[in-house]
Short mmCIF file of C-alpha atoms and ligand atoms in Angstrom, two decimals:
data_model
loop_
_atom_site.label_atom_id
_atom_site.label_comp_id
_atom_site.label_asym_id
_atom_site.label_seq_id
_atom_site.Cartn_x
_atom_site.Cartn_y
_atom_site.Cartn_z
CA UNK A 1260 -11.87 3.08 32.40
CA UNK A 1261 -10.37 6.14 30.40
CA UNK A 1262 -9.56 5.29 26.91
CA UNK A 1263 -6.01 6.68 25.61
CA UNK A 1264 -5.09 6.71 22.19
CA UNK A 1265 -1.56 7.08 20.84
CA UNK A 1266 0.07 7.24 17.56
CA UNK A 1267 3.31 6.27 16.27
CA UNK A 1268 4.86 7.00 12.59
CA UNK A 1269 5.77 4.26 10.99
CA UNK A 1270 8.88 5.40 9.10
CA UNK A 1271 12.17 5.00 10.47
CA UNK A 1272 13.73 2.60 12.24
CA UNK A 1273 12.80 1.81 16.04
CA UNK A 1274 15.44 2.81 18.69
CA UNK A 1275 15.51 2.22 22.34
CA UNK A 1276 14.43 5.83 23.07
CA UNK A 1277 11.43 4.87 20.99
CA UNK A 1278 10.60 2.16 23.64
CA UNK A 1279 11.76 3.83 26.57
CA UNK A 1280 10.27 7.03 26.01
CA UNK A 1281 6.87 5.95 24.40
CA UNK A 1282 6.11 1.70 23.74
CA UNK A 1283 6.99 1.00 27.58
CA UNK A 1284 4.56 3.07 28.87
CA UNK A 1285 1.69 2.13 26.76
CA UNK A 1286 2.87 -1.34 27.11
CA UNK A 1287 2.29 -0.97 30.94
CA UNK A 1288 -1.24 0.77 30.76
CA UNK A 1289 -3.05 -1.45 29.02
CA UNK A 1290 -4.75 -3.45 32.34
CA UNK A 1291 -5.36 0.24 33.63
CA UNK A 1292 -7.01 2.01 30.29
CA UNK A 1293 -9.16 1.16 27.41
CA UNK A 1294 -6.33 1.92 25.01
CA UNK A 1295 -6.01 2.35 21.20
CA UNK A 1296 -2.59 2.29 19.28
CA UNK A 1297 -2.24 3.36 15.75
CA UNK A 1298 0.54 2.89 13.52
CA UNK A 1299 -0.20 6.59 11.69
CA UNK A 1300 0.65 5.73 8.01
CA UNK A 1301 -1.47 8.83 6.48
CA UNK A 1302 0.97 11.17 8.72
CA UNK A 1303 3.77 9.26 7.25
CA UNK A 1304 2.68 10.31 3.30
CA UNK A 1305 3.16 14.16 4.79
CA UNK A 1306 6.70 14.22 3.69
CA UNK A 1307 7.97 12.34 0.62
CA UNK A 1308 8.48 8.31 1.16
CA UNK A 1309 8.99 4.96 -1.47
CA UNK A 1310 5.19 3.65 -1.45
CA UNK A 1311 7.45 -0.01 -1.16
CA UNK A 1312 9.41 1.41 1.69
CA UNK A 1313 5.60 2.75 3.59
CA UNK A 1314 4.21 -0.58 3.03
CA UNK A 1315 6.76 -2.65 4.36
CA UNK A 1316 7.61 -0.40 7.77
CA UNK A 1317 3.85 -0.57 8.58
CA UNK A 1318 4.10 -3.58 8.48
CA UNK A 1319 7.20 -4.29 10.31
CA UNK A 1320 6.23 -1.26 13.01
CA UNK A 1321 3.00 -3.31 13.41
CA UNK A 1322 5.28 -6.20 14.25
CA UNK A 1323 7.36 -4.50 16.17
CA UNK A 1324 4.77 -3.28 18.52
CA UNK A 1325 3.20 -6.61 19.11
CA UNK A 1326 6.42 -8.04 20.22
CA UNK A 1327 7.05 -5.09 22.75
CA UNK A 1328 4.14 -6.14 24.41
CA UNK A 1329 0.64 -4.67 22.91
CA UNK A 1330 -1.72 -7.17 23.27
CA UNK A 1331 -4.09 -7.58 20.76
CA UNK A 1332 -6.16 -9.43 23.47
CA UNK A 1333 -6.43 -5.76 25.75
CA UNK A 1334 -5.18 -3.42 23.49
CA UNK A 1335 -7.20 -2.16 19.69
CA UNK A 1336 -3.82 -1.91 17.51
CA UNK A 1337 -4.23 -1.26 13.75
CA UNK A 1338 -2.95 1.14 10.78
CA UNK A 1339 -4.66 4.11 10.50
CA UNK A 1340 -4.92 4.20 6.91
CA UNK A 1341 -7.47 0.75 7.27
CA UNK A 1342 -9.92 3.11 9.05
CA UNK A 1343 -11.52 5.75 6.46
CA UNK A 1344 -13.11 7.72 9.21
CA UNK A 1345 -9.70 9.37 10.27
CA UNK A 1346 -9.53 11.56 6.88
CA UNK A 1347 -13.37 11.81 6.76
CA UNK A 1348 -12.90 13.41 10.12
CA UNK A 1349 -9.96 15.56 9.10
CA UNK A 1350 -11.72 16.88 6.32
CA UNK A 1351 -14.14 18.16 8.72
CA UNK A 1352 -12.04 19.86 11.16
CA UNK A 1353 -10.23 21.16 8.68
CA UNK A 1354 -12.84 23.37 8.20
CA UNK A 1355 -12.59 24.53 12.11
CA UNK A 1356 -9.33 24.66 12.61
CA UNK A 1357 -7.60 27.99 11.24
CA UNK A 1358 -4.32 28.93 9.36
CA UNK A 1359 -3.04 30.94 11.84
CA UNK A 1360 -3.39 28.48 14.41
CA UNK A 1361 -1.82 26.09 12.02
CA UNK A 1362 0.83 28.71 11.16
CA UNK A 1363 2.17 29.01 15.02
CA UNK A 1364 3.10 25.36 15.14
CA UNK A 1365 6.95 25.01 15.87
CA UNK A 1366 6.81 21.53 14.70
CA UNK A 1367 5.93 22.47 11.27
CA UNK A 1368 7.99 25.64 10.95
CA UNK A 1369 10.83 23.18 11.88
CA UNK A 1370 10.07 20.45 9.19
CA UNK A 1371 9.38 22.95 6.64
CA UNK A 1372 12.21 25.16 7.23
CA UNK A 1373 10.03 27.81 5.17
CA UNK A 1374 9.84 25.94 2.36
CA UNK A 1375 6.68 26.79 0.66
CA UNK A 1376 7.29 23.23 -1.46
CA UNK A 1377 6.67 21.22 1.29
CA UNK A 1378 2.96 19.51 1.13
CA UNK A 1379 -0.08 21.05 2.18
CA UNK A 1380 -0.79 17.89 4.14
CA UNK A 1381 2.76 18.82 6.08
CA UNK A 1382 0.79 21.98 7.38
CA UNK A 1383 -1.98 19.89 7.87
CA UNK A 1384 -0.49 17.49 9.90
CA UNK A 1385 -1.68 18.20 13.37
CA UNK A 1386 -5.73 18.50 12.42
CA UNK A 1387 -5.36 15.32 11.22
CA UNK A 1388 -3.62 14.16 14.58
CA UNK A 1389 -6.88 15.77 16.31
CA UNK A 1390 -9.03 13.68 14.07
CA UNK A 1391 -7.01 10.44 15.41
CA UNK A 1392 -7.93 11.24 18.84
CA UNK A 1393 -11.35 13.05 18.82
CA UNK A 1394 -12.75 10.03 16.71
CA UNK A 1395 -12.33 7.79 19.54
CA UNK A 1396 -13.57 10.18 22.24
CA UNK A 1397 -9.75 9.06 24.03
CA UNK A 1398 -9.60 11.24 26.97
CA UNK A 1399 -6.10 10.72 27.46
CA UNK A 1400 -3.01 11.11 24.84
CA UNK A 1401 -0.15 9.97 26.05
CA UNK A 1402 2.70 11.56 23.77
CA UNK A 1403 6.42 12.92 24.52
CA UNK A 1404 7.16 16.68 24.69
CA UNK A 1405 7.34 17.39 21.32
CA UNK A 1406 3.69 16.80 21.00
CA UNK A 1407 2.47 19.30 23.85
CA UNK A 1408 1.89 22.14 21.24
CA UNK A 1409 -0.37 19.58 19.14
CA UNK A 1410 -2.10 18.57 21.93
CA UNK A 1411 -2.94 22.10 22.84
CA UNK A 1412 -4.36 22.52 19.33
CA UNK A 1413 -6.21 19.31 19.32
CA UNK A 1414 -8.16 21.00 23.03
CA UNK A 1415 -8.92 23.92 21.16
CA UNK A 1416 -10.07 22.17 18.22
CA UNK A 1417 -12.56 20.21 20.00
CA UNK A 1418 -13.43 23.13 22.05
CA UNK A 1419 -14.40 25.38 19.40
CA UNK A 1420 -16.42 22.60 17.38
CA UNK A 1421 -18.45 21.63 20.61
CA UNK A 1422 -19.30 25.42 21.07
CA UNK A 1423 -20.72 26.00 17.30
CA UNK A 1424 -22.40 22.70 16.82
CA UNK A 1425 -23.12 21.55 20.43
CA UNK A 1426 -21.49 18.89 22.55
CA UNK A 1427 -20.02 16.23 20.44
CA UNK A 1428 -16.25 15.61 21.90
CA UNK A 1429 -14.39 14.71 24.59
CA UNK A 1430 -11.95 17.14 25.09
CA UNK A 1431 -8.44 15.40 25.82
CA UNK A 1432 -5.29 15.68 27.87
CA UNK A 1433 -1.86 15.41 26.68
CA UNK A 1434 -0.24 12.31 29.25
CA UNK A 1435 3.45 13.28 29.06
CA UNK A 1436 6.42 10.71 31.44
CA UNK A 1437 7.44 12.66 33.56
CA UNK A 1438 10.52 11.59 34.03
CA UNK A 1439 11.84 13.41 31.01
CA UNK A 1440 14.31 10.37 30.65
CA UNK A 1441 16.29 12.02 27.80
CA UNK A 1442 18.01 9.35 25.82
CA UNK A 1443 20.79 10.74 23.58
CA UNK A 1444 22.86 9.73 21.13
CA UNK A 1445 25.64 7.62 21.99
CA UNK A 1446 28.03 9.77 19.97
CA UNK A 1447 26.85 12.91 20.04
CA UNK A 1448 25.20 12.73 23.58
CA UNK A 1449 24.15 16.81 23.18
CA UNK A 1450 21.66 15.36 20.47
CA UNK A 1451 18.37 13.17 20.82
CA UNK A 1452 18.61 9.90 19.70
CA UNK A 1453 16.90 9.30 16.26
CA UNK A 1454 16.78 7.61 13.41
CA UNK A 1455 16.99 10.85 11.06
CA UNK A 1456 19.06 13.21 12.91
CA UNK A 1457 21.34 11.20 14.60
CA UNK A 1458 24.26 9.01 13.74
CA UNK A 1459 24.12 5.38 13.04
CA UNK A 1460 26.82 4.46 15.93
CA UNK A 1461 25.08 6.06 18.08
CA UNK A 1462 21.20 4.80 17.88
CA UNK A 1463 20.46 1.55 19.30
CA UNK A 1464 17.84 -0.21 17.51
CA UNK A 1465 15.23 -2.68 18.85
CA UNK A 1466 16.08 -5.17 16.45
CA UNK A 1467 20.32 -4.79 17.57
CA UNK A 1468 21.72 -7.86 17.41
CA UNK A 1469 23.75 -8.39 21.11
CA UNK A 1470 26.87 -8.07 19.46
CA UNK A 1471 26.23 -4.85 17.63
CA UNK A 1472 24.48 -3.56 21.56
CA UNK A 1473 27.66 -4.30 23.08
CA UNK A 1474 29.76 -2.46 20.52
CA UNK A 1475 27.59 0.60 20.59
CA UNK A 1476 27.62 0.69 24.09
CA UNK A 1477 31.47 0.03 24.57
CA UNK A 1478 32.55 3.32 21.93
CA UNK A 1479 30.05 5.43 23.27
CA UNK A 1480 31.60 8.25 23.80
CA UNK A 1481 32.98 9.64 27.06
CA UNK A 1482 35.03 11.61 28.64
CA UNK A 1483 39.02 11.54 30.48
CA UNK A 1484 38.09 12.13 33.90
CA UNK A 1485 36.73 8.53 34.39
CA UNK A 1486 33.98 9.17 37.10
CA UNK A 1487 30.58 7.50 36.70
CA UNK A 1488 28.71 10.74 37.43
CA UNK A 1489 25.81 12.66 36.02
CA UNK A 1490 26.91 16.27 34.84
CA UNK A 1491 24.81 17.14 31.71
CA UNK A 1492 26.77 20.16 30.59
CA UNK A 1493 30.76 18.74 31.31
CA UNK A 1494 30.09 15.05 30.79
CA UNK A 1495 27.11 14.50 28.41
CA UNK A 1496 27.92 10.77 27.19
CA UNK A 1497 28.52 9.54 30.82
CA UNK A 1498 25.05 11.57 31.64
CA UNK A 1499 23.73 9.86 28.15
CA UNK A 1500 24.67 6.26 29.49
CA UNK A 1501 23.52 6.92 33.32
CA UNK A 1502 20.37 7.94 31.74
CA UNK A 1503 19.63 4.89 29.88
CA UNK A 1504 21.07 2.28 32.47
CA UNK A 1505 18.35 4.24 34.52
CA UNK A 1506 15.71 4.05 32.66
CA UNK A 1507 16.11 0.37 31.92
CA UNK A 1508 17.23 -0.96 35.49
CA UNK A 1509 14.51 1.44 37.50
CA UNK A 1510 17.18 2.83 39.82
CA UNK A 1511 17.80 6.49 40.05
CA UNK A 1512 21.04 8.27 38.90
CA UNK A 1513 22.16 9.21 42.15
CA UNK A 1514 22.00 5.45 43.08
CA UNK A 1515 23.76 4.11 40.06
CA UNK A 1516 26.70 7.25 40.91
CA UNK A 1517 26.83 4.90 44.07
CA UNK A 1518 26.76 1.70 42.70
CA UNK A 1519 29.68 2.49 40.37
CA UNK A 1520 31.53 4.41 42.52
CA UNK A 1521 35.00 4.04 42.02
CA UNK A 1522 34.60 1.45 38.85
CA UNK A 1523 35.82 2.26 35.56
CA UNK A 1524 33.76 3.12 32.09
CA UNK A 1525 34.81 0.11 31.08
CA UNK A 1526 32.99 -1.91 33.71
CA UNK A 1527 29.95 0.64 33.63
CA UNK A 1528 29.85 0.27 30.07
CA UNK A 1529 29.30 -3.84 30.23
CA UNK A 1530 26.75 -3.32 32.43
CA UNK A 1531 24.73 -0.75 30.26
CA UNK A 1532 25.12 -3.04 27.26
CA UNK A 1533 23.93 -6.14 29.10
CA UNK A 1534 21.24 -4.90 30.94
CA UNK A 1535 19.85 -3.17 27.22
CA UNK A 1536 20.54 -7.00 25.83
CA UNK A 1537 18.30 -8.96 28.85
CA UNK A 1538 15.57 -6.16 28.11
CA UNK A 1539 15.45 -6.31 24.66
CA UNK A 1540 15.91 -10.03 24.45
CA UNK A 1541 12.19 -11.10 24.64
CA UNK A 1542 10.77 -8.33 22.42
CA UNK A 1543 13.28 -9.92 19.61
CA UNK A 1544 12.68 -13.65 20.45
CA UNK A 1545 8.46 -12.42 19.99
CA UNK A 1546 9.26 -10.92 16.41
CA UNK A 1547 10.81 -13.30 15.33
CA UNK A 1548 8.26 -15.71 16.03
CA UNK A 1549 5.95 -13.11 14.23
CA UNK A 1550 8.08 -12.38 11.75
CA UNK A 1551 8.22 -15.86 10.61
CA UNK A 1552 4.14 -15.48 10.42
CA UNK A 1553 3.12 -12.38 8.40
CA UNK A 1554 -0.29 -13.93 7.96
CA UNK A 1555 -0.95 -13.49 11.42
CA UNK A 1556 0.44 -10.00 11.65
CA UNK A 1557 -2.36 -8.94 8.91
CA UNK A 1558 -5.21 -11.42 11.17
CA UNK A 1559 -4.45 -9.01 13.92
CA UNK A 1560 -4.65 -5.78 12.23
CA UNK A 1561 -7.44 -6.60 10.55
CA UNK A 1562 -9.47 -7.77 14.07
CA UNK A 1563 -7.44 -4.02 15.54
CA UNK A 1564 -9.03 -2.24 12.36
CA UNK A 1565 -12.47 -3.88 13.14
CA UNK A 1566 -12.48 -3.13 16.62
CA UNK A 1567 -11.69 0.78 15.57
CA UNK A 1568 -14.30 1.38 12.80
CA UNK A 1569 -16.63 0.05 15.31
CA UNK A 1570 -15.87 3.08 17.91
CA UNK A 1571 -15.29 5.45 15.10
CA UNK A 1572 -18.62 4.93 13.36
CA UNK A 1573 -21.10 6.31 16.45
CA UNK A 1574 -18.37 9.30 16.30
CA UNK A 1575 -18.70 10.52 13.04
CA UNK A 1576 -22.17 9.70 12.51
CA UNK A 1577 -22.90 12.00 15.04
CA UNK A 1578 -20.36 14.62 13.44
CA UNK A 1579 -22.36 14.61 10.46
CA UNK A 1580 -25.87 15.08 12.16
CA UNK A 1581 -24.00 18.35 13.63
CA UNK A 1582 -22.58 19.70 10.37
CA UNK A 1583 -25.68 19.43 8.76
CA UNK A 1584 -25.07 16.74 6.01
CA UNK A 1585 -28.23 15.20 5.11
CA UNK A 1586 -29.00 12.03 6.36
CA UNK A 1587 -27.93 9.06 3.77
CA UNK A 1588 -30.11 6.12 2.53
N1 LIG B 1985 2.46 13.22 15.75
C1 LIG B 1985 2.75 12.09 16.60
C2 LIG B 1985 4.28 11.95 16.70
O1 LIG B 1985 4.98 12.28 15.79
C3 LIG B 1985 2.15 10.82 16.07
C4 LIG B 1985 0.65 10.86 16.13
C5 LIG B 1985 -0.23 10.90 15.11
C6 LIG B 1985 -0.12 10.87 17.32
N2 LIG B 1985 -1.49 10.90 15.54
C7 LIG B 1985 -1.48 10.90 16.89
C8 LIG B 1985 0.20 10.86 18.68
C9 LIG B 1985 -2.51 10.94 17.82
C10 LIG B 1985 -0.85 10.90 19.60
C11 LIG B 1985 -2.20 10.95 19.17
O2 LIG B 1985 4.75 11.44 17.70
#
């Protein structure tokens, strides 16, 4: 069985594309793969954020992810902070990773908007990302686009050190959905949806309320020619909502054109919002089962944070036999 690992920032609040994109998938290949999930709280300290604020979104991400499906039974789900070897192992391939590689990545030029007072750990960022995976010996990382150039970085990381100190990594490969499903904004259907860029009307949260579902849904916005039909650049919000009643229902946009052939938005609309409401309906019953429980929530990361160290450990002990550290008591 391939192992994947995956990594998810805690900060920020959950949306739909967030499952759609991402939680679904991992949700679904956990009978197929030997899988690790990691809520990445040391990525999260990158960028300034309340230490109250970190501490309870772990938390409630952890949650959160449980609910969707990750089963602690099949799956090794803990906070990445619990597991010291993931910033031992950074600190290492810090030293064989290079600025200029570092310097070329878009995602970082973009977050630091050429700041020079953003944190050093900002720049950092991605080596520590490599350490997530290469600890583990994952083979497979399955991420969204915006992680490709990462990835890339993470191959050439693991590369370089298995050429200087001799076979020691798995080199891995980025696993990104094909189905580029984008999921937009509801009101401004040119942009992603997100927590941080987007607007609040327009993000649908996993933890919506039906009521607030249906009223995002029905003021989505539109357009006046009141055809159900994909056309990305003249009708983005109609696009938008094909998109996600796609990606939730399984049929393709060309079938759903069919299906609502001749129908109003109005109708459509309903239709989006209640099929989003029946899918979201058992993750939200499950959290708030676990919600009710914390105690059990830190029982299962602790058993997830276990079940890491104890993959990590052969890992870096091996990493330090490479490097040269002497050997310890
Ligand atoms: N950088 C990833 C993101 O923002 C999160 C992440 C951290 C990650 N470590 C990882 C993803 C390791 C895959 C593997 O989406």
């Amino acid at each position: 069985m391939a192992r994947i690992f995956s990594g998810i920032q805690p900060t920020g609040d959950k949306h739909i594309g967030n499952l759609l994109g991402a939680v679904r998938h991992w949700v679904a290949g956990q009978d197929l793969h030997d899988c690790l999930f990691c809520v990445v709280d040391l990525h999260s300290i990158t960028v300034p954020v309340e230490p109250a604020a970190l501490r309870t979104s772990t938390l409630s991400l952890a949650t959160l992810l449980f609910a969707a499906g990750l089963d602690p039974e099949r799956s090794t789900l803990y906070v990445q902070s619990h597991v010291s070897e993931h910033t031992e192992l950074g600190w290492i391939l810090n030293c064989t990773a290079t600025m200029g590689e570092l310097r070329r990545m878009t995602q970082f030029k973009d977050k630091s908007g050429g700041q020079e007072s953003v944190s050093v750990g900002l720049f950092d960022y991605p080596v520590l990302q490599a350490a997530d995976v290469l600890l583990y010996q994952a083979g497979l990382v399955p991420v969204g686009e915006d992680q490709r150039q990462h990835l890339e970085l993470m191959r050439d990381i693991a590369i370089r050190f298995n050429g200087r100190y001799g076979e020691t990594f798995v080199v891995p490969e980025a696993q990104i959905p094909p189905t580029g499903a984008r999921i937009v904004d509801l009101q401004e259907p040119t942009k992603k949806m997100s927590t941080t860029g987007g607007t609040e009307q327009g993000t649908l949260l996993l933890l919506d309320p039906p009521a607030r579902i249906r009223k995002k849904i029905m003021s989505a916005v539109t357009d006046s020619d009141g055809v159900v039909r994909a056309d990305a650049e003249n009708k983005p919000g109609v696009t938008g909502l094909l998109a996600l009643l796609s990606a939730v229902d399984g049929a393709s946009v060309p079938q759903l054109e069919e299906r609502y052939d001749g129908m109003g938005y109005g109708d459509f609309k309903k239709d989006v919002a209640e099929s989003l409401i029946a899918l979201l309906e058992p993750l939200q019953a499950r959290h708030a089962e676990l919600a009710a429980d914390p105690g059990e929530v830190h029982r299962l990361l602790t058993v997830g944070a276990e079940r890491a160290r104890a993959l990590a450990v052969p890992t870096i002990e091996l990493v330090r036999e490479r490097v040269g550290f002497a050997p310890r008591g």
